[in-house]
Amino acid sequence: MTIKVFNLTHPFEYRGANYIEFKARRPKVRDLRNFVKNVDRDSVAAFEKALADLCEVDEKIIAEIDIEDFGPMKAWFESFLKPMLNGSDE
């Protein structure tokens, strides 16, 4: 299994735990399905949920990530979506 490591530029503490990096597994079809199901309702929450699942942490922890650190994580996840969504007639 390939793991993507995100070293945080802005580490943080949440409920007594220090976060300096996140390790994310590659998305599976179920992750895509859950994301697509939720993205129209609240796109930021859909990204939080997807990244929380991929990093195997609570969504509340993802919500605490500095926006500068969140950007590369979001872009990494989107890189999996683009090939799936381009050319789709749906």
PDB file of N, CA and C in Angstrom:
ATOM      1  N   MET A   1       0.852  -1.188   0.000  1.00  0.00           N
ATOM      2  CA  MET A   1       0.000   0.000   0.000  1.00  0.00           C
ATOM      3  C   MET A   1       0.890   1.241   0.000  1.00  0.00           C
ATOM      4  N   THR A   2       0.576   2.167  -0.873  1.00  0.00           N
ATOM      5  CA  THR A   2       1.333   3.406  -0.960  1.00  0.00           C
ATOM      6  C   THR A   2       0.770   4.423   0.032  1.00  0.00           C
ATOM      7  N   ILE A   3       1.640   5.041   0.771  1.00  0.00           N
ATOM      8  CA  ILE A   3       1.257   6.044   1.760  1.00  0.00           C
ATOM      9  C   ILE A   3       1.837   7.389   1.344  1.00  0.00           C
ATOM     10  N   LYS A   4       1.019   8.430   1.413  1.00  0.00           N
ATOM     11  CA  LYS A   4       1.475   9.803   1.153  1.00  0.00           C
ATOM     12  C   LYS A   4       1.652  10.480   2.509  1.00  0.00           C
ATOM     13  N   VAL A   5       2.831  11.055   2.727  1.00  0.00           N
ATOM     14  CA  VAL A   5       3.108  11.747   3.982  1.00  0.00           C
ATOM     15  C   VAL A   5       3.029  13.249   3.749  1.00  0.00           C
ATOM     16  N   PHE A   6       2.256  13.909   4.584  1.00  0.00           N
ATOM     17  CA  PHE A   6       2.135  15.366   4.545  1.00  0.00           C
ATOM     18  C   PHE A   6       2.799  15.923   5.800  1.00  0.00           C
ATOM     19  N   ASN A   7       3.967  16.532   5.637  1.00  0.00           N
ATOM     20  CA  ASN A   7       4.634  17.199   6.749  1.00  0.00           C
ATOM     21  C   ASN A   7       4.027  18.590   6.879  1.00  0.00           C
ATOM     22  N   LEU A   8       3.553  18.899   8.060  1.00  0.00           N
ATOM     23  CA  LEU A   8       2.866  20.172   8.269  1.00  0.00           C
ATOM     24  C   LEU A   8       3.836  21.339   8.422  1.00  0.00           C
ATOM     25  N   THR A   9       3.563  22.402   7.719  1.00  0.00           N
ATOM     26  CA  THR A   9       4.299  23.652   7.891  1.00  0.00           C
ATOM     27  C   THR A   9       3.906  24.294   9.214  1.00  0.00           C
ATOM     28  N   HIS A  10       2.656  24.068   9.597  1.00  0.00           N
ATOM     29  CA  HIS A  10       2.107  24.638  10.828  1.00  0.00           C
ATOM     30  C   HIS A  10       1.577  23.513  11.721  1.00  0.00           C
ATOM     31  N   PRO A  11       2.482  22.821  12.425  1.00  0.00           N
ATOM     32  CA  PRO A  11       2.038  21.764  13.343  1.00  0.00           C
ATOM     33  C   PRO A  11       1.079  22.346  14.389  1.00  0.00           C
ATOM     34  N   PHE A  12       0.258  21.493  14.967  1.00  0.00           N
ATOM     35  CA  PHE A  12      -0.705  21.976  15.948  1.00  0.00           C
ATOM     36  C   PHE A  12      -0.962  20.914  17.012  1.00  0.00           C
ATOM     37  N   GLU A  13      -1.583  21.372  18.084  1.00  0.00           N
ATOM     38  CA  GLU A  13      -1.969  20.502  19.187  1.00  0.00           C
ATOM     39  C   GLU A  13      -3.491  20.479  19.227  1.00  0.00           C
ATOM     40  N   TYR A  14      -4.046  19.300  19.420  1.00  0.00           N
ATOM     41  CA  TYR A  14      -5.497  19.168  19.536  1.00  0.00           C
ATOM     42  C   TYR A  14      -5.792  18.105  20.572  1.00  0.00           C
ATOM     43  N   ARG A  15      -6.494  18.502  21.621  1.00  0.00           N
ATOM     44  CA  ARG A  15      -6.878  17.600  22.707  1.00  0.00           C
ATOM     45  C   ARG A  15      -5.694  16.798  23.251  1.00  0.00           C
ATOM     46  N   GLY A  16      -4.579  17.507  23.452  1.00  0.00           N
ATOM     47  CA  GLY A  16      -3.417  16.893  24.075  1.00  0.00           C
ATOM     48  C   GLY A  16      -2.481  16.135  23.146  1.00  0.00           C
ATOM     49  N   ALA A  17      -2.859  16.014  21.869  1.00  0.00           N
ATOM     50  CA  ALA A  17      -1.995  15.318  20.908  1.00  0.00           C
ATOM     51  C   ALA A  17      -1.367  16.347  19.973  1.00  0.00           C
ATOM     52  N   ASN A  18      -0.088  16.133  19.644  1.00  0.00           N
ATOM     53  CA  ASN A  18       0.605  17.017  18.715  1.00  0.00           C
ATOM     54  C   ASN A  18       0.588  16.407  17.319  1.00  0.00           C
ATOM     55  N   TYR A  19       0.285  17.227  16.343  1.00  0.00           N
ATOM     56  CA  TYR A  19       0.228  16.781  14.948  1.00  0.00           C
ATOM     57  C   TYR A  19       1.289  17.521  14.153  1.00  0.00           C
ATOM     58  N   ILE A  20       2.260  16.768  13.633  1.00  0.00           N
ATOM     59  CA  ILE A  20       3.334  17.359  12.830  1.00  0.00           C
ATOM     60  C   ILE A  20       3.298  16.835  11.402  1.00  0.00           C
ATOM     61  N   GLU A  21       2.576  15.720  11.205  1.00  0.00           N
ATOM     62  CA  GLU A  21       2.424  15.147   9.875  1.00  0.00           C
ATOM     63  C   GLU A  21       1.171  14.285   9.836  1.00  0.00           C
ATOM     64  N   PHE A  22       0.706  14.051   8.630  1.00  0.00           N
ATOM     65  CA  PHE A  22      -0.397  13.124   8.411  1.00  0.00           C
ATOM     66  C   PHE A  22       0.037  12.133   7.346  1.00  0.00           C
ATOM     67  N   LYS A  23      -0.366  10.890   7.529  1.00  0.00           N
ATOM     68  CA  LYS A  23      -0.092   9.844   6.543  1.00  0.00           C
ATOM     69  C   LYS A  23      -1.427   9.409   5.963  1.00  0.00           C
ATOM     70  N   ALA A  24      -1.520   9.498   4.642  1.00  0.00           N
ATOM     71  CA  ALA A  24      -2.773   9.171   3.967  1.00  0.00           C
ATOM     72  C   ALA A  24      -2.585   7.959   3.064  1.00  0.00           C
ATOM     73  N   ARG A  25      -3.549   7.070   3.099  1.00  0.00           N
ATOM     74  CA  ARG A  25      -3.548   5.949   2.163  1.00  0.00           C
ATOM     75  C   ARG A  25      -4.164   6.413   0.844  1.00  0.00           C
ATOM     76  N   ARG A  26      -3.907   5.652  -0.214  1.00  0.00           N
ATOM     77  CA  ARG A  26      -4.501   5.972  -1.511  1.00  0.00           C
ATOM     78  C   ARG A  26      -6.015   5.778  -1.434  1.00  0.00           C
ATOM     79  N   PRO A  27      -6.777   6.628  -2.128  1.00  0.00           N
ATOM     80  CA  PRO A  27      -8.241   6.488  -2.111  1.00  0.00           C
ATOM     81  C   PRO A  27      -8.699   5.205  -2.796  1.00  0.00           C
ATOM     82  N   LYS A  28      -9.826   4.728  -2.331  1.00  0.00           N
ATOM     83  CA  LYS A  28     -10.494   3.577  -2.931  1.00  0.00           C
ATOM     84  C   LYS A  28     -11.807   4.058  -3.539  1.00  0.00           C
ATOM     85  N   VAL A  29     -12.467   3.198  -4.253  1.00  0.00           N
ATOM     86  CA  VAL A  29     -13.736   3.567  -4.893  1.00  0.00           C
ATOM     87  C   VAL A  29     -14.745   4.043  -3.850  1.00  0.00           C
ATOM     88  N   ARG A  30     -14.775   3.399  -2.703  1.00  0.00           N
ATOM     89  CA  ARG A  30     -15.728   3.815  -1.659  1.00  0.00           C
ATOM     90  C   ARG A  30     -15.468   5.246  -1.197  1.00  0.00           C
ATOM     91  N   ASP A  31     -14.190   5.660  -1.185  1.00  0.00           N
ATOM     92  CA  ASP A  31     -13.868   7.039  -0.803  1.00  0.00           C
ATOM     93  C   ASP A  31     -14.414   8.010  -1.842  1.00  0.00           C
ATOM     94  N   LEU A  32     -14.253   7.664  -3.113  1.00  0.00           N
ATOM     95  CA  LEU A  32     -14.781   8.494  -4.189  1.00  0.00           C
ATOM     96  C   LEU A  32     -16.298   8.579  -4.095  1.00  0.00           C
ATOM     97  N   ARG A  33     -16.946   7.444  -3.870  1.00  0.00           N
ATOM     98  CA  ARG A  33     -18.404   7.413  -3.771  1.00  0.00           C
ATOM     99  C   ARG A  33     -18.896   8.305  -2.639  1.00  0.00           C
ATOM    100  N   ASN A  34     -18.277   8.205  -1.471  1.00  0.00           N
ATOM    101  CA  ASN A  34     -18.679   9.033  -0.331  1.00  0.00           C
ATOM    102  C   ASN A  34     -18.440  10.514  -0.603  1.00  0.00           C
ATOM    103  N   PHE A  35     -17.323  10.830  -1.247  1.00  0.00           N
ATOM    104  CA  PHE A  35     -17.018  12.222  -1.559  1.00  0.00           C
ATOM    105  C   PHE A  35     -18.046  12.799  -2.524  1.00  0.00           C
ATOM    106  N   VAL A  36     -18.312  12.094  -3.612  1.00  0.00           N
ATOM    107  CA  VAL A  36     -19.255  12.579  -4.633  1.00  0.00           C
ATOM    108  C   VAL A  36     -20.647  12.748  -4.035  1.00  0.00           C
ATOM    109  N   LYS A  37     -21.015  11.849  -3.128  1.00  0.00           N
ATOM    110  CA  LYS A  37     -22.334  11.910  -2.493  1.00  0.00           C
ATOM    111  C   LYS A  37     -22.489  13.184  -1.657  1.00  0.00           C
ATOM    112  N   ASN A  38     -21.405  13.677  -1.073  1.00  0.00           N
ATOM    113  CA  ASN A  38     -21.470  14.806  -0.142  1.00  0.00           C
ATOM    114  C   ASN A  38     -20.992  16.140  -0.705  1.00  0.00           C
ATOM    115  N   VAL A  39     -20.311  16.135  -1.843  1.00  0.00           N
ATOM    116  CA  VAL A  39     -19.633  17.358  -2.304  1.00  0.00           C
ATOM    117  C   VAL A  39     -20.603  18.480  -2.669  1.00  0.00           C
ATOM    118  N   ASP A  40     -21.754  18.168  -3.197  1.00  0.00           N
ATOM    119  CA  ASP A  40     -22.698  19.227  -3.575  1.00  0.00           C
ATOM    120  C   ASP A  40     -23.324  19.907  -2.366  1.00  0.00           C
ATOM    121  N   ARG A  41     -23.449  19.172  -1.287  1.00  0.00           N
ATOM    122  CA  ARG A  41     -24.041  19.730  -0.074  1.00  0.00           C
ATOM    123  C   ARG A  41     -23.098  20.699   0.628  1.00  0.00           C
ATOM    124  N   ASP A  42     -21.848  20.292   0.792  1.00  0.00           N
ATOM    125  CA  ASP A  42     -20.844  21.114   1.495  1.00  0.00           C
ATOM    126  C   ASP A  42     -19.464  20.614   1.072  1.00  0.00           C
ATOM    127  N   SER A  43     -18.857  21.308   0.114  1.00  0.00           N
ATOM    128  CA  SER A  43     -17.613  20.794  -0.469  1.00  0.00           C
ATOM    129  C   SER A  43     -16.462  20.745   0.538  1.00  0.00           C
ATOM    130  N   VAL A  44     -16.366  21.730   1.417  1.00  0.00           N
ATOM    131  CA  VAL A  44     -15.278  21.710   2.409  1.00  0.00           C
ATOM    132  C   VAL A  44     -15.463  20.529   3.356  1.00  0.00           C
ATOM    133  N   ALA A  45     -16.679  20.309   3.814  1.00  0.00           N
ATOM    134  CA  ALA A  45     -16.946  19.177   4.706  1.00  0.00           C
ATOM    135  C   ALA A  45     -16.676  17.853   3.991  1.00  0.00           C
ATOM    136  N   ALA A  46     -16.974  17.785   2.699  1.00  0.00           N
ATOM    137  CA  ALA A  46     -16.719  16.561   1.930  1.00  0.00           C
ATOM    138  C   ALA A  46     -15.219  16.284   1.863  1.00  0.00           C
ATOM    139  N   PHE A  47     -14.408  17.333   1.655  1.00  0.00           N
ATOM    140  CA  PHE A  47     -12.949  17.154   1.652  1.00  0.00           C
ATOM    141  C   PHE A  47     -12.449  16.762   3.043  1.00  0.00           C
ATOM    142  N   GLU A  48     -12.982  17.403   4.085  1.00  0.00           N
ATOM    143  CA  GLU A  48     -12.590  17.046   5.453  1.00  0.00           C
ATOM    144  C   GLU A  48     -12.865  15.572   5.718  1.00  0.00           C
ATOM    145  N   LYS A  49     -14.054  15.115   5.356  1.00  0.00           N
ATOM    146  CA  LYS A  49     -14.439  13.719   5.581  1.00  0.00           C
ATOM    147  C   LYS A  49     -13.532  12.780   4.792  1.00  0.00           C
ATOM    148  N   ALA A  50     -13.306  13.095   3.523  1.00  0.00           N
ATOM    149  CA  ALA A  50     -12.457  12.235   2.687  1.00  0.00           C
ATOM    150  C   ALA A  50     -11.044  12.154   3.252  1.00  0.00           C
ATOM    151  N   LEU A  51     -10.469  13.294   3.608  1.00  0.00           N
ATOM    152  CA  LEU A  51      -9.104  13.297   4.142  1.00  0.00           C
ATOM    153  C   LEU A  51      -9.033  12.629   5.518  1.00  0.00           C
ATOM    154  N   ALA A  52     -10.071  12.802   6.311  1.00  0.00           N
ATOM    155  CA  ALA A  52     -10.104  12.127   7.614  1.00  0.00           C
ATOM    156  C   ALA A  52     -10.097  10.612   7.416  1.00  0.00           C
ATOM    157  N   ASP A  53     -10.894  10.139   6.464  1.00  0.00           N
ATOM    158  CA  ASP A  53     -10.930   8.704   6.177  1.00  0.00           C
ATOM    159  C   ASP A  53      -9.574   8.211   5.675  1.00  0.00           C
ATOM    160  N   LEU A  54      -8.973   8.961   4.763  1.00  0.00           N
ATOM    161  CA  LEU A  54      -7.700   8.543   4.173  1.00  0.00           C
ATOM    162  C   LEU A  54      -6.554   8.590   5.179  1.00  0.00           C
ATOM    163  N   CYS A  55      -6.619   9.532   6.109  1.00  0.00           N
ATOM    164  CA  CYS A  55      -5.572   9.651   7.141  1.00  0.00           C
ATOM    165  C   CYS A  55      -5.927   8.863   8.405  1.00  0.00           C
ATOM    166  N   GLU A  56      -7.125   8.304   8.416  1.00  0.00           N
ATOM    167  CA  GLU A  56      -7.609   7.517   9.549  1.00  0.00           C
ATOM    168  C   GLU A  56      -7.572   8.297  10.860  1.00  0.00           C
ATOM    169  N   VAL A  57      -8.132   9.523  10.792  1.00  0.00           N
ATOM    170  CA  VAL A  57      -8.287  10.377  11.972  1.00  0.00           C
ATOM    171  C   VAL A  57      -9.707  10.936  11.973  1.00  0.00           C
ATOM    172  N   ASP A  58     -10.090  11.525  13.073  1.00  0.00           N
ATOM    173  CA  ASP A  58     -11.406  12.146  13.197  1.00  0.00           C
ATOM    174  C   ASP A  58     -11.470  13.412  12.332  1.00  0.00           C
ATOM    175  N   GLU A  59     -12.646  13.675  11.799  1.00  0.00           N
ATOM    176  CA  GLU A  59     -12.852  14.889  10.984  1.00  0.00           C
ATOM    177  C   GLU A  59     -12.529  16.157  11.771  1.00  0.00           C
ATOM    178  N   LYS A  60     -12.738  16.136  13.080  1.00  0.00           N
ATOM    179  CA  LYS A  60     -12.461  17.315  13.908  1.00  0.00           C
ATOM    180  C   LYS A  60     -10.976  17.659  13.894  1.00  0.00           C
ATOM    181  N   ILE A  61     -10.131  16.658  13.740  1.00  0.00           N
ATOM    182  CA  ILE A  61      -8.683  16.899  13.659  1.00  0.00           C
ATOM    183  C   ILE A  61      -8.348  17.552  12.325  1.00  0.00           C
ATOM    184  N   ILE A  62      -8.945  17.055  11.243  1.00  0.00           N
ATOM    185  CA  ILE A  62      -8.717  17.651   9.923  1.00  0.00           C
ATOM    186  C   ILE A  62      -9.163  19.113   9.927  1.00  0.00           C
ATOM    187  N   ALA A  63     -10.250  19.406  10.628  1.00  0.00           N
ATOM    188  CA  ALA A  63     -10.771  20.778  10.694  1.00  0.00           C
ATOM    189  C   ALA A  63      -9.797  21.744  11.352  1.00  0.00           C
ATOM    190  N   GLU A  64      -8.847  21.230  12.131  1.00  0.00           N
ATOM    191  CA  GLU A  64      -7.869  22.072  12.825  1.00  0.00           C
ATOM    192  C   GLU A  64      -6.615  22.354  12.000  1.00  0.00           C
ATOM    193  N   ILE A  65      -6.472  21.719  10.848  1.00  0.00           N
ATOM    194  CA  ILE A  65      -5.284  21.910  10.018  1.00  0.00           C
ATOM    195  C   ILE A  65      -5.252  23.329   9.459  1.00  0.00           C
ATOM    196  N   ASP A  66      -4.095  23.949   9.506  1.00  0.00           N
ATOM    197  CA  ASP A  66      -3.911  25.280   8.916  1.00  0.00           C
ATOM    198  C   ASP A  66      -4.240  25.215   7.424  1.00  0.00           C
ATOM    199  N   ILE A  67      -4.858  26.254   6.905  1.00  0.00           N
ATOM    200  CA  ILE A  67      -5.289  26.275   5.506  1.00  0.00           C
ATOM    201  C   ILE A  67      -4.105  26.091   4.549  1.00  0.00           C
ATOM    202  N   GLU A  68      -2.921  26.580   4.932  1.00  0.00           N
ATOM    203  CA  GLU A  68      -1.734  26.412   4.095  1.00  0.00           C
ATOM    204  C   GLU A  68      -1.333  24.934   3.989  1.00  0.00           C
ATOM    205  N   ASP A  69      -1.544  24.182   5.050  1.00  0.00           N
ATOM    206  CA  ASP A  69      -1.251  22.754   5.030  1.00  0.00           C
ATOM    207  C   ASP A  69      -2.385  21.957   4.379  1.00  0.00           C
ATOM    208  N   PHE A  70      -3.598  22.464   4.493  1.00  0.00           N
ATOM    209  CA  PHE A  70      -4.765  21.784   3.919  1.00  0.00           C
ATOM    210  C   PHE A  70      -4.719  21.810   2.391  1.00  0.00           C
ATOM    211  N   GLY A  71      -4.200  22.894   1.808  1.00  0.00           N
ATOM    212  CA  GLY A  71      -4.153  23.046   0.353  1.00  0.00           C
ATOM    213  C   GLY A  71      -3.483  21.884  -0.368  1.00  0.00           C
ATOM    214  N   PRO A  72      -2.249  21.498   0.010  1.00  0.00           N
ATOM    215  CA  PRO A  72      -1.597  20.367  -0.655  1.00  0.00           C
ATOM    216  C   PRO A  72      -2.332  19.039  -0.450  1.00  0.00           C
ATOM    217  N   MET A  73      -2.952  18.878   0.703  1.00  0.00           N
ATOM    218  CA  MET A  73      -3.699  17.647   0.956  1.00  0.00           C
ATOM    219  C   MET A  73      -4.923  17.575   0.036  1.00  0.00           C
ATOM    220  N   LYS A  74      -5.598  18.693  -0.086  1.00  0.00           N
ATOM    221  CA  LYS A  74      -6.774  18.786  -0.957  1.00  0.00           C
ATOM    222  C   LYS A  74      -6.368  18.553  -2.409  1.00  0.00           C
ATOM    223  N   ALA A  75      -5.273  19.179  -2.841  1.00  0.00           N
ATOM    224  CA  ALA A  75      -4.792  19.032  -4.220  1.00  0.00           C
ATOM    225  C   ALA A  75      -4.416  17.581  -4.517  1.00  0.00           C
ATOM    226  N   TRP A  76      -3.802  16.902  -3.545  1.00  0.00           N
ATOM    227  CA  TRP A  76      -3.437  15.492  -3.716  1.00  0.00           C
ATOM    228  C   TRP A  76      -4.683  14.646  -3.942  1.00  0.00           C
ATOM    229  N   PHE A  77      -5.714  14.860  -3.125  1.00  0.00           N
ATOM    230  CA  PHE A  77      -6.950  14.098  -3.281  1.00  0.00           C
ATOM    231  C   PHE A  77      -7.614  14.422  -4.622  1.00  0.00           C
ATOM    232  N   GLU A  78      -7.629  15.704  -4.990  1.00  0.00           N
ATOM    233  CA  GLU A  78      -8.233  16.114  -6.266  1.00  0.00           C
ATOM    234  C   GLU A  78      -7.517  15.475  -7.454  1.00  0.00           C
ATOM    235  N   SER A  79      -6.218  15.202  -7.312  1.00  0.00           N
ATOM    236  CA  SER A  79      -5.476  14.594  -8.426  1.00  0.00           C
ATOM    237  C   SER A  79      -6.026  13.211  -8.773  1.00  0.00           C
ATOM    238  N   PHE A  80      -6.674  12.558  -7.825  1.00  0.00           N
ATOM    239  CA  PHE A  80      -7.316  11.273  -8.101  1.00  0.00           C
ATOM    240  C   PHE A  80      -8.684  11.463  -8.743  1.00  0.00           C
ATOM    241  N   LEU A  81      -9.318  12.596  -8.453  1.00  0.00           N
ATOM    242  CA  LEU A  81     -10.672  12.845  -8.970  1.00  0.00           C
ATOM    243  C   LEU A  81     -10.674  13.252 -10.430  1.00  0.00           C
ATOM    244  N   LYS A  82      -9.695  14.064 -10.828  1.00  0.00           N
ATOM    245  CA  LYS A  82      -9.702  14.614 -12.187  1.00  0.00           C
ATOM    246  C   LYS A  82      -9.807  13.561 -13.278  1.00  0.00           C
ATOM    247  N   PRO A  83      -9.016  12.490 -13.251  1.00  0.00           N
ATOM    248  CA  PRO A  83      -9.154  11.476 -14.311  1.00  0.00           C
ATOM    249  C   PRO A  83     -10.533  10.801 -14.293  1.00  0.00           C
ATOM    250  N   MET A  84     -11.148  10.720 -13.110  1.00  0.00           N
ATOM    251  CA  MET A  84     -12.453  10.074 -12.997  1.00  0.00           C
ATOM    252  C   MET A  84     -13.580  10.958 -13.531  1.00  0.00           C
ATOM    253  N   LEU A  85     -13.420  12.266 -13.405  1.00  0.00           N
ATOM    254  CA  LEU A  85     -14.500  13.193 -13.742  1.00  0.00           C
ATOM    255  C   LEU A  85     -14.377  13.774 -15.139  1.00  0.00           C
ATOM    256  N   ASN A  86     -13.171  13.824 -15.689  1.00  0.00           N
ATOM    257  CA  ASN A  86     -12.981  14.377 -17.036  1.00  0.00           C
ATOM    258  C   ASN A  86     -13.649  13.457 -18.065  1.00  0.00           C
ATOM    259  N   GLY A  87     -14.426  14.082 -18.939  1.00  0.00           N
ATOM    260  CA  GLY A  87     -15.062  13.329 -20.004  1.00  0.00           C
ATOM    261  C   GLY A  87     -16.303  12.590 -19.560  1.00  0.00           C
ATOM    262  N   SER A  88     -16.736  12.794 -18.331  1.00  0.00           N
ATOM    263  CA  SER A  88     -17.927  12.120 -17.859  1.00  0.00           C
ATOM    264  C   SER A  88     -19.167  12.812 -18.405  1.00  0.00           C
ATOM    265  N   ASP A  89     -20.141  12.034 -18.827  1.00  0.00           N
ATOM    266  CA  ASP A  89     -21.381  12.596 -19.352  1.00  0.00           C
ATOM    267  C   ASP A  89     -22.437  12.751 -18.255  1.00  0.00           C
ATOM    268  N   GLU A  90     -22.120  12.382 -17.053  1.00  0.00           N
ATOM    269  CA  GLU A  90     -23.094  12.434 -15.970  1.00  0.00           C
ATOM    270  C   GLU A  90     -23.146  13.784 -15.353  1.00  0.00           C
TER     271      GLU A  90
END
